[in-house]
mmCIF file of C-alpha atoms in Angstrom:
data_model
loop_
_atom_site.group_PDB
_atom_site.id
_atom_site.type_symbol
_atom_site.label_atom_id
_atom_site.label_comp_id
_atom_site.label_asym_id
_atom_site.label_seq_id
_atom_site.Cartn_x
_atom_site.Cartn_y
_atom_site.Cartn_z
ATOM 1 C CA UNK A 27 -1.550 -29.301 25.879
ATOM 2 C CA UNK A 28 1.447 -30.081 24.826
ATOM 3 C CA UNK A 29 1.072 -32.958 22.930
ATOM 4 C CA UNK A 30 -1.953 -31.025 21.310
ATOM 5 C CA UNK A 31 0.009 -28.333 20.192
ATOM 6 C CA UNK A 32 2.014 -30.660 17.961
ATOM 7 C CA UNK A 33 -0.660 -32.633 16.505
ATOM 8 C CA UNK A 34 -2.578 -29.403 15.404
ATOM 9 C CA UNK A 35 1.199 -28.090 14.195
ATOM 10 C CA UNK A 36 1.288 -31.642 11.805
ATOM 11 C CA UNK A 37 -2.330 -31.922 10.491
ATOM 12 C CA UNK A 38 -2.153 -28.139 9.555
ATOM 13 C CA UNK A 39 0.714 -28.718 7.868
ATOM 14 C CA UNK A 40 -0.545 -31.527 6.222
ATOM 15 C CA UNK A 41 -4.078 -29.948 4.898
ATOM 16 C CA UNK A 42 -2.413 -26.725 4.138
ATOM 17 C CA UNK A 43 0.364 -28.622 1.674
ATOM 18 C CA UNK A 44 -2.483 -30.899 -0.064
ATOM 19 C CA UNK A 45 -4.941 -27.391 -0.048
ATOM 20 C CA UNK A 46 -1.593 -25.899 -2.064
ATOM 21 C CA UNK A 47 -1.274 -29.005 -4.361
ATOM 22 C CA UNK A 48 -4.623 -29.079 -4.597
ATOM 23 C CA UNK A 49 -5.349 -25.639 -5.749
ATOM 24 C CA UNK A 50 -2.752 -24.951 -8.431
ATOM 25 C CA UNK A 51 -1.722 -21.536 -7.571
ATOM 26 C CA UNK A 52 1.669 -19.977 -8.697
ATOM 27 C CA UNK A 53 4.980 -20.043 -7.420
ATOM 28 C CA UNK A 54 4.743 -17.022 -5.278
ATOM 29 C CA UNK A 55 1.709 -17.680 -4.199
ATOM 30 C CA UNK A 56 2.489 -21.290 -2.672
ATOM 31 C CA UNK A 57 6.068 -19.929 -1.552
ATOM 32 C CA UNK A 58 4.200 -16.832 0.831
ATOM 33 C CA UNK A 59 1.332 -19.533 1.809
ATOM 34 C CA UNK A 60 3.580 -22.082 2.618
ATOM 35 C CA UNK A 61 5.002 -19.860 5.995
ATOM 36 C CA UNK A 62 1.468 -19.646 7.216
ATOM 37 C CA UNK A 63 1.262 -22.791 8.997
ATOM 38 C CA UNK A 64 5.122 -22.301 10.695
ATOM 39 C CA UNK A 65 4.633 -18.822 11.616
ATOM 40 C CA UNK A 66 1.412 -19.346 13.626
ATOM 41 C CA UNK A 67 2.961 -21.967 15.071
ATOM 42 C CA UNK A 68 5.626 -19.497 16.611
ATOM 43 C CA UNK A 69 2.650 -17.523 18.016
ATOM 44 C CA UNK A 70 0.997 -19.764 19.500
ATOM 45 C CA UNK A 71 4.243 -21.505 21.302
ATOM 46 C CA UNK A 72 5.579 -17.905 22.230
ATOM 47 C CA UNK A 73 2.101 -17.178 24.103
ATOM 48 C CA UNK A 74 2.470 -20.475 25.896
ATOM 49 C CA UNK A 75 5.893 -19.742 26.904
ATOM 50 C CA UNK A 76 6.764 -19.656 30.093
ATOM 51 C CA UNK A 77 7.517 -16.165 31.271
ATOM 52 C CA UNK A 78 8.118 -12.872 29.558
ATOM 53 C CA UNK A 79 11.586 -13.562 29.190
ATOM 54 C CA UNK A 80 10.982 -16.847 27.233
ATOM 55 C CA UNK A 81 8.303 -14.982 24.655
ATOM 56 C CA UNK A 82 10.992 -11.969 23.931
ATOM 57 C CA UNK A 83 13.605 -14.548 23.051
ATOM 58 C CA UNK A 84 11.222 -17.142 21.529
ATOM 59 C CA UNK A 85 9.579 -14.561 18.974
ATOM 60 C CA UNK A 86 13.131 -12.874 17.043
ATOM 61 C CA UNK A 87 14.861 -16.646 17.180
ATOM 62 C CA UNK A 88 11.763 -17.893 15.513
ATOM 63 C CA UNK A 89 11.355 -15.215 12.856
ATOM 64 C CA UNK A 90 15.004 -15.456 12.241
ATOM 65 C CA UNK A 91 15.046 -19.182 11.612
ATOM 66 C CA UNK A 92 11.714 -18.766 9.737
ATOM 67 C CA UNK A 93 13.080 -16.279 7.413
ATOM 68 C CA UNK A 94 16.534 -18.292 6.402
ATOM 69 C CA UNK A 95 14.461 -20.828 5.831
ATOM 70 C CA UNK A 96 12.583 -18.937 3.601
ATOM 71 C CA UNK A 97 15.314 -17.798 1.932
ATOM 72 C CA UNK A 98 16.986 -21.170 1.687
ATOM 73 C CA UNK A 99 13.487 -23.104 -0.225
ATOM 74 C CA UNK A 100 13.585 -19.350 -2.325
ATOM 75 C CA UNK A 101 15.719 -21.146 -5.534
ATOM 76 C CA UNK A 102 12.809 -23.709 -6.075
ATOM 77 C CA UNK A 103 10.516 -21.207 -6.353
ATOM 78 C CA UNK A 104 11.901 -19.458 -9.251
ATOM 79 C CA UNK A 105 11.528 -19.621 -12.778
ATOM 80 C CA UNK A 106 13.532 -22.699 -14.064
ATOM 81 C CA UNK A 107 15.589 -20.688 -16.917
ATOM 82 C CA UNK A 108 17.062 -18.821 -13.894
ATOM 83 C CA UNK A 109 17.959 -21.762 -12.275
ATOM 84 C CA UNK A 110 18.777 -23.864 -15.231
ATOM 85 C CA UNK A 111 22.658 -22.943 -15.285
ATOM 86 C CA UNK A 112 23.005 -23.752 -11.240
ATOM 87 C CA UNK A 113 25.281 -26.267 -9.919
ATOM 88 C CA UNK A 114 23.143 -29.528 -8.939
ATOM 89 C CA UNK A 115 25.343 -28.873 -5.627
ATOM 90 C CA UNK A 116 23.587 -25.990 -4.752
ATOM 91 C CA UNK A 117 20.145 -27.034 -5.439
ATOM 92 C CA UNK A 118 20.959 -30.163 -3.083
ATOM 93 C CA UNK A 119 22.524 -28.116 -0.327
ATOM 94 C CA UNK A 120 19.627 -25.296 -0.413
ATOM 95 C CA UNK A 121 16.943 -28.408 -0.449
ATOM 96 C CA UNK A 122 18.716 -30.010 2.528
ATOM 97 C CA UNK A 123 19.155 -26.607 4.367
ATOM 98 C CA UNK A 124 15.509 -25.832 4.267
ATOM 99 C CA UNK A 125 15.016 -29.210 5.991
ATOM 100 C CA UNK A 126 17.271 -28.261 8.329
ATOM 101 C CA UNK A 127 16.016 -24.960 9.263
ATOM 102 C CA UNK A 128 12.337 -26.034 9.349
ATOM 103 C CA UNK A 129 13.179 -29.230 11.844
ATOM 104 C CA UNK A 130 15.525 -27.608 13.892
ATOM 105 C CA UNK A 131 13.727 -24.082 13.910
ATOM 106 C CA UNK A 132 10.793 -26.177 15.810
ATOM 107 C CA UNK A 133 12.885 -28.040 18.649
ATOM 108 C CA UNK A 134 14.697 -24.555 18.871
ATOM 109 C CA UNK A 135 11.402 -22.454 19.481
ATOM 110 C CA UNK A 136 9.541 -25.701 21.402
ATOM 111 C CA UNK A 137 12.508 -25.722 23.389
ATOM 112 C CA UNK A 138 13.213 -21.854 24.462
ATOM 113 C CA UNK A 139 9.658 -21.341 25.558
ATOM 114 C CA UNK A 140 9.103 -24.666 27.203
ATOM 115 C CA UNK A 141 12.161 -25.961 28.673
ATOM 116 C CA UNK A 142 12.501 -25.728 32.716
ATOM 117 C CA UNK A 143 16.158 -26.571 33.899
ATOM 118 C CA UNK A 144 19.139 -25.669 32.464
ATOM 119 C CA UNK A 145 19.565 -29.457 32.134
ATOM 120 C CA UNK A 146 17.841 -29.096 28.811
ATOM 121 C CA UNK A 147 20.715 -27.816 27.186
ATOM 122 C CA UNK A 148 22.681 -31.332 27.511
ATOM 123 C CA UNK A 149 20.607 -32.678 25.161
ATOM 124 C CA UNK A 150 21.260 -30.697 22.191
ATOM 125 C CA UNK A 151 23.932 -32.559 21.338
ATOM 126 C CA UNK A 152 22.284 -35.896 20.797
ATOM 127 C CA UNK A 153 19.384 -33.976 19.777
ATOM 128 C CA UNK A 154 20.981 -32.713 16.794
ATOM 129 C CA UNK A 155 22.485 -35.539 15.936
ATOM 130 C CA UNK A 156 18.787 -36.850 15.407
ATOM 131 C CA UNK A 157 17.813 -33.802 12.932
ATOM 132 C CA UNK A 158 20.819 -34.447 11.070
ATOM 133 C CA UNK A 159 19.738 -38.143 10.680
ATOM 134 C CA UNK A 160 16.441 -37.160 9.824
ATOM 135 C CA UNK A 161 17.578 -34.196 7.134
ATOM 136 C CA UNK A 162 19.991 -36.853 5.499
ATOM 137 C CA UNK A 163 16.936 -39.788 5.311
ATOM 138 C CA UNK A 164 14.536 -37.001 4.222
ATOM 139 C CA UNK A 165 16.301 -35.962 1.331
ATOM 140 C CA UNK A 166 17.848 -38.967 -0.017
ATOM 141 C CA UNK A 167 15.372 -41.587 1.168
ATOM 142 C CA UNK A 168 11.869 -40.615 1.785
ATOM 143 C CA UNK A 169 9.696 -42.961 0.667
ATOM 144 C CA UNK A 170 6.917 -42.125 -1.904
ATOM 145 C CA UNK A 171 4.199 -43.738 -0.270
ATOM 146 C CA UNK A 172 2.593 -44.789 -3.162
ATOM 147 C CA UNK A 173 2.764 -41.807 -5.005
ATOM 148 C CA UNK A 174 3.737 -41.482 -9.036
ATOM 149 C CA UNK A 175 6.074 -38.350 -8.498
ATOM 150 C CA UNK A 176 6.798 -38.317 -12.382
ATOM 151 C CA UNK A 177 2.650 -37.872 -13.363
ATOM 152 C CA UNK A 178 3.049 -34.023 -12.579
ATOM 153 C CA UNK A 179 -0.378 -34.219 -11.577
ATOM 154 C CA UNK A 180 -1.829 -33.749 -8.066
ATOM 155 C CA UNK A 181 -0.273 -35.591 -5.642
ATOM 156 C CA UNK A 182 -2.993 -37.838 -2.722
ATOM 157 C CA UNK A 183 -3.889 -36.448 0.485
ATOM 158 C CA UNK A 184 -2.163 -39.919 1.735
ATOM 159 C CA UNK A 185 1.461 -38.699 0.235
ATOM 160 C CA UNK A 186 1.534 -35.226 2.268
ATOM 161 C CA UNK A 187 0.435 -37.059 4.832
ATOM 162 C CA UNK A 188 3.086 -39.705 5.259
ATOM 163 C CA UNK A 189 5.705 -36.676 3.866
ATOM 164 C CA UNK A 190 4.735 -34.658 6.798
ATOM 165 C CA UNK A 191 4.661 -37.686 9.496
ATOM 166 C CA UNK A 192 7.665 -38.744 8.170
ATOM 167 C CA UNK A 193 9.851 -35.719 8.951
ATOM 168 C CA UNK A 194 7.811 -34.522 12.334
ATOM 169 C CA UNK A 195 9.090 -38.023 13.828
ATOM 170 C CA UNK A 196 12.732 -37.207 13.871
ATOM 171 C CA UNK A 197 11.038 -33.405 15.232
ATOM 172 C CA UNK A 198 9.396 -35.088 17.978
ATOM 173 C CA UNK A 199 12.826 -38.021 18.682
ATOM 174 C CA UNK A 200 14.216 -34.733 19.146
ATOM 175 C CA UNK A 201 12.104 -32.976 21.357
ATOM 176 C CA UNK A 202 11.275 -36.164 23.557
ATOM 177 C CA UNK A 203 15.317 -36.198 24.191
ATOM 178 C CA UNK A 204 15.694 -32.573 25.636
ATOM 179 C CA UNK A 205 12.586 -32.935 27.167
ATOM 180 C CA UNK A 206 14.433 -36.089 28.964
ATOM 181 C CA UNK A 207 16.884 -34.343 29.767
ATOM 182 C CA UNK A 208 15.000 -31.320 31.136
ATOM 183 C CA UNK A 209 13.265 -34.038 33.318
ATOM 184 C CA UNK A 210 16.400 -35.327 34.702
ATOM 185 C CA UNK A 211 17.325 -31.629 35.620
ATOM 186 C CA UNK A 212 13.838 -31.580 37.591
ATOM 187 C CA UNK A 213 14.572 -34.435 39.547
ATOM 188 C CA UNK A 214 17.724 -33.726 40.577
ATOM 189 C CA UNK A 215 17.461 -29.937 41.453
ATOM 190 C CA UNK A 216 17.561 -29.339 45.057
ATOM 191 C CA UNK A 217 14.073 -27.722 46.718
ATOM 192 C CA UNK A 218 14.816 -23.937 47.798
ATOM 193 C CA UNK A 219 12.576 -22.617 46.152
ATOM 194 C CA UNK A 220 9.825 -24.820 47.463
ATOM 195 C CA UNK A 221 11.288 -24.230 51.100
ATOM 196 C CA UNK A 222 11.635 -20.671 51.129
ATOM 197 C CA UNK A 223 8.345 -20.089 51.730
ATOM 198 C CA UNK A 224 6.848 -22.643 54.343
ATOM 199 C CA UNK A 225 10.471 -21.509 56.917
ATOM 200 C CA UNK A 226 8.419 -17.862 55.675
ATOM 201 C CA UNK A 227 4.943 -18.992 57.542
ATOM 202 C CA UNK A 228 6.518 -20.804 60.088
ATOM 203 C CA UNK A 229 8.816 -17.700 61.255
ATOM 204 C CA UNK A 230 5.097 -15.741 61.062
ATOM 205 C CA UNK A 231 3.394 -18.437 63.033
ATOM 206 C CA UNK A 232 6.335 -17.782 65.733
ATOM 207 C CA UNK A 233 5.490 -14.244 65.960
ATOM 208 C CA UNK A 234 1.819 -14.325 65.580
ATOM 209 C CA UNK A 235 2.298 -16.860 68.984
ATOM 210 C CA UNK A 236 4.607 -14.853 70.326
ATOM 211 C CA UNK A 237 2.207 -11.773 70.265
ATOM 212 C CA UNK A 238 -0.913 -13.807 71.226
ATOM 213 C CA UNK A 239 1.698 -14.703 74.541
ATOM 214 C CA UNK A 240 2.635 -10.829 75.574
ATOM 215 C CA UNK A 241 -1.076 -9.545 74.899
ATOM 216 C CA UNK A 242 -2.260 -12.694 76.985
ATOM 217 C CA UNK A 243 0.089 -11.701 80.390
ATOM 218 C CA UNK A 244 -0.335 -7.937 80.438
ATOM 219 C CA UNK A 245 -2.571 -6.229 82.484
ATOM 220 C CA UNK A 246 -5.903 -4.503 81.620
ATOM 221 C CA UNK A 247 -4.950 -1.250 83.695
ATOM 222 C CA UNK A 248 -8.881 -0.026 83.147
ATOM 223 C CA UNK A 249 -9.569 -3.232 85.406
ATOM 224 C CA UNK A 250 -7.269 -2.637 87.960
ATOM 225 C CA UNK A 251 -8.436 0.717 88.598
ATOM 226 C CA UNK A 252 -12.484 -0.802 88.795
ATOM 227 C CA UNK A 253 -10.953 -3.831 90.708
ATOM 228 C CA UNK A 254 -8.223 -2.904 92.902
ATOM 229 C CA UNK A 255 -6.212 -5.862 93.566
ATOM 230 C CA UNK A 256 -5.604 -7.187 96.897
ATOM 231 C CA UNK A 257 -1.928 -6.945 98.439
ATOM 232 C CA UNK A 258 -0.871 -10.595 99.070
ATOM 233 C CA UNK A 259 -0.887 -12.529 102.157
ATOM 234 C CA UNK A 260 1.928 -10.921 104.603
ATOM 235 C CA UNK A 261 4.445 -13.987 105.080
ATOM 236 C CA UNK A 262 3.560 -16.513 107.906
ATOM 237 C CA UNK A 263 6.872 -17.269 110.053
ATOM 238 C CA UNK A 264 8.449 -20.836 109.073
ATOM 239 C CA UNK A 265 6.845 -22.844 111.659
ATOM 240 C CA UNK A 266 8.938 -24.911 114.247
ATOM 241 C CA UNK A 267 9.850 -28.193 113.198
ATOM 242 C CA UNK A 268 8.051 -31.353 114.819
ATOM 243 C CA UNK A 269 10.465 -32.863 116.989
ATOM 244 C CA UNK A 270 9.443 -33.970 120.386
ATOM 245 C CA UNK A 271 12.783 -32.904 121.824
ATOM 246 C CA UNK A 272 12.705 -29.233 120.950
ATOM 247 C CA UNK A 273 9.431 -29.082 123.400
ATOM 248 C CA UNK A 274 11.509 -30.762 126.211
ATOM 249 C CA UNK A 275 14.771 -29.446 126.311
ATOM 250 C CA UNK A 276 15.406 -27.019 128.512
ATOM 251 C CA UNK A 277 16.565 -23.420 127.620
ATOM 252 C CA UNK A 278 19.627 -23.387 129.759
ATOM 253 C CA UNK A 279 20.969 -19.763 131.199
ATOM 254 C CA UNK A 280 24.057 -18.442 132.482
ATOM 255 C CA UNK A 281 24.470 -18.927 136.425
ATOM 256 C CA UNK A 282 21.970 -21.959 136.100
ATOM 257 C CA UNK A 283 24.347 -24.306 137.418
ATOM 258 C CA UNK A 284 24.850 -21.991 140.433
ATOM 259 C CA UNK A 285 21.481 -22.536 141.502
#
């Protein structure tokens, strides 16, 4: 599911930027389309999440990274005369930001509403390290793929596509680490949970036996009074033992020596 989650998220994201190439539309128009395909994606993983707590947090982080996102891709969208006067610094720091956001904003949501240990968190570090290796080789050296970026004409289907597979690999590098991690947290987390309840049945097996025990030994007293029950046996006397010499001896008196 998992896995098909993300390859729906890229060829979306693929058809939906050649479908806005393709088209021509304005500014605006592309800029508003454009969040389509990353804000259904936050639906969809915040439904899969896994409890209630992870789809209250999932939903506001995503909107929140979706939106400065937004707002950080917002200067290429305007007119160029109100641009025109901009340091080239800015332009490259809002371009590289938006990368940022997008990549990031992913892992972060992916991560929130799948992640199962705590040991998930010790990968962020490396992780990030990865989306800031991927935002630097994005912006400065993505290739064309074959592309002729000065014609100003519509770009091939084959461009967004290796654009889009392009950035999604450092996405997934970085998802396969905390998911690594979150596996090593799996493995090494001790089994209460998965104890609690079989000590549970057993205790209940104890007192179901226990019960079956005390109904089993008591006494139907509607039976006894059909049935009286007969006293036992009165006890025999212990019988003499079987020595030949206790039959001979004599029982001696007092005064038999007199006689």
């Amino acid at each position: 599911m998992s896995t098909a989650i993300l390859v729906a998220f890229t060829v979306a994201l693929v058809m939906s930027l050649y479908a806005l190439d393709s088209a021509g539309t304005d500014s605006w128009a592309r800029f508003g389309a454009s969040a389509v395909v990353p804000f259904v994606f936050l639906l969809i993983t915040a439904a899969w999440a896994r409890s209630g707590l992870r789809l209250a947090l999932v939903l506001p982080v995503g909107l929140l990274l979706l939106a400065l996102e937004r707002v950080a891709i917002l200067p290429f969208y305007l007119d160029s005369s109100v641009i025109a006067d901009w340091n080239a610094r800015v332009l490259e720091a809002a371009a590289m930001a938006n990368i940022a956001l997008f990549d990031s904003g992913v892992v972060i949501v992916w991560s929130i509403a799948r992640r199962r240990s705590a040991a998930t968190w010790l990968g962020v570090i490396p992780a990030a390290g990865v989306l800031s290796l991927g935002t630097w080789a994005i912006y400065f050296h993505q290739p064309d793929f074959g592309a002729d970026l000065t014609s100003g004409g519509t770009l091939p289907l084959g461009y967004h596509v290796g654009v889009v597979t392009f950035e999604i690999a450092f996405v997934l590098a970085a998802i396969l680490i905390l998911w690594a991690c979150d596996g090593i947290g799996l493995a090494t987390r001790k089994p209460r949970a998965a104890g609690a309840p079989a000590a549970a049945a057993s205790v209940e097996d104890h007192r179901a036996t226990q019960l079956y025990r005390t109904q089993a030994h008591q006494i139907d007293q509607r039976e006894t009074e059909r049935y009286p029950v007969s006293p036992p046996p009165l006890a025999q006397p212990p019988r003499r033992p079987d020595d030949p010499s206790f039959r001979t001896t004599q029982i001696r008196r007092p005064g038999d020596e007199q006689r």
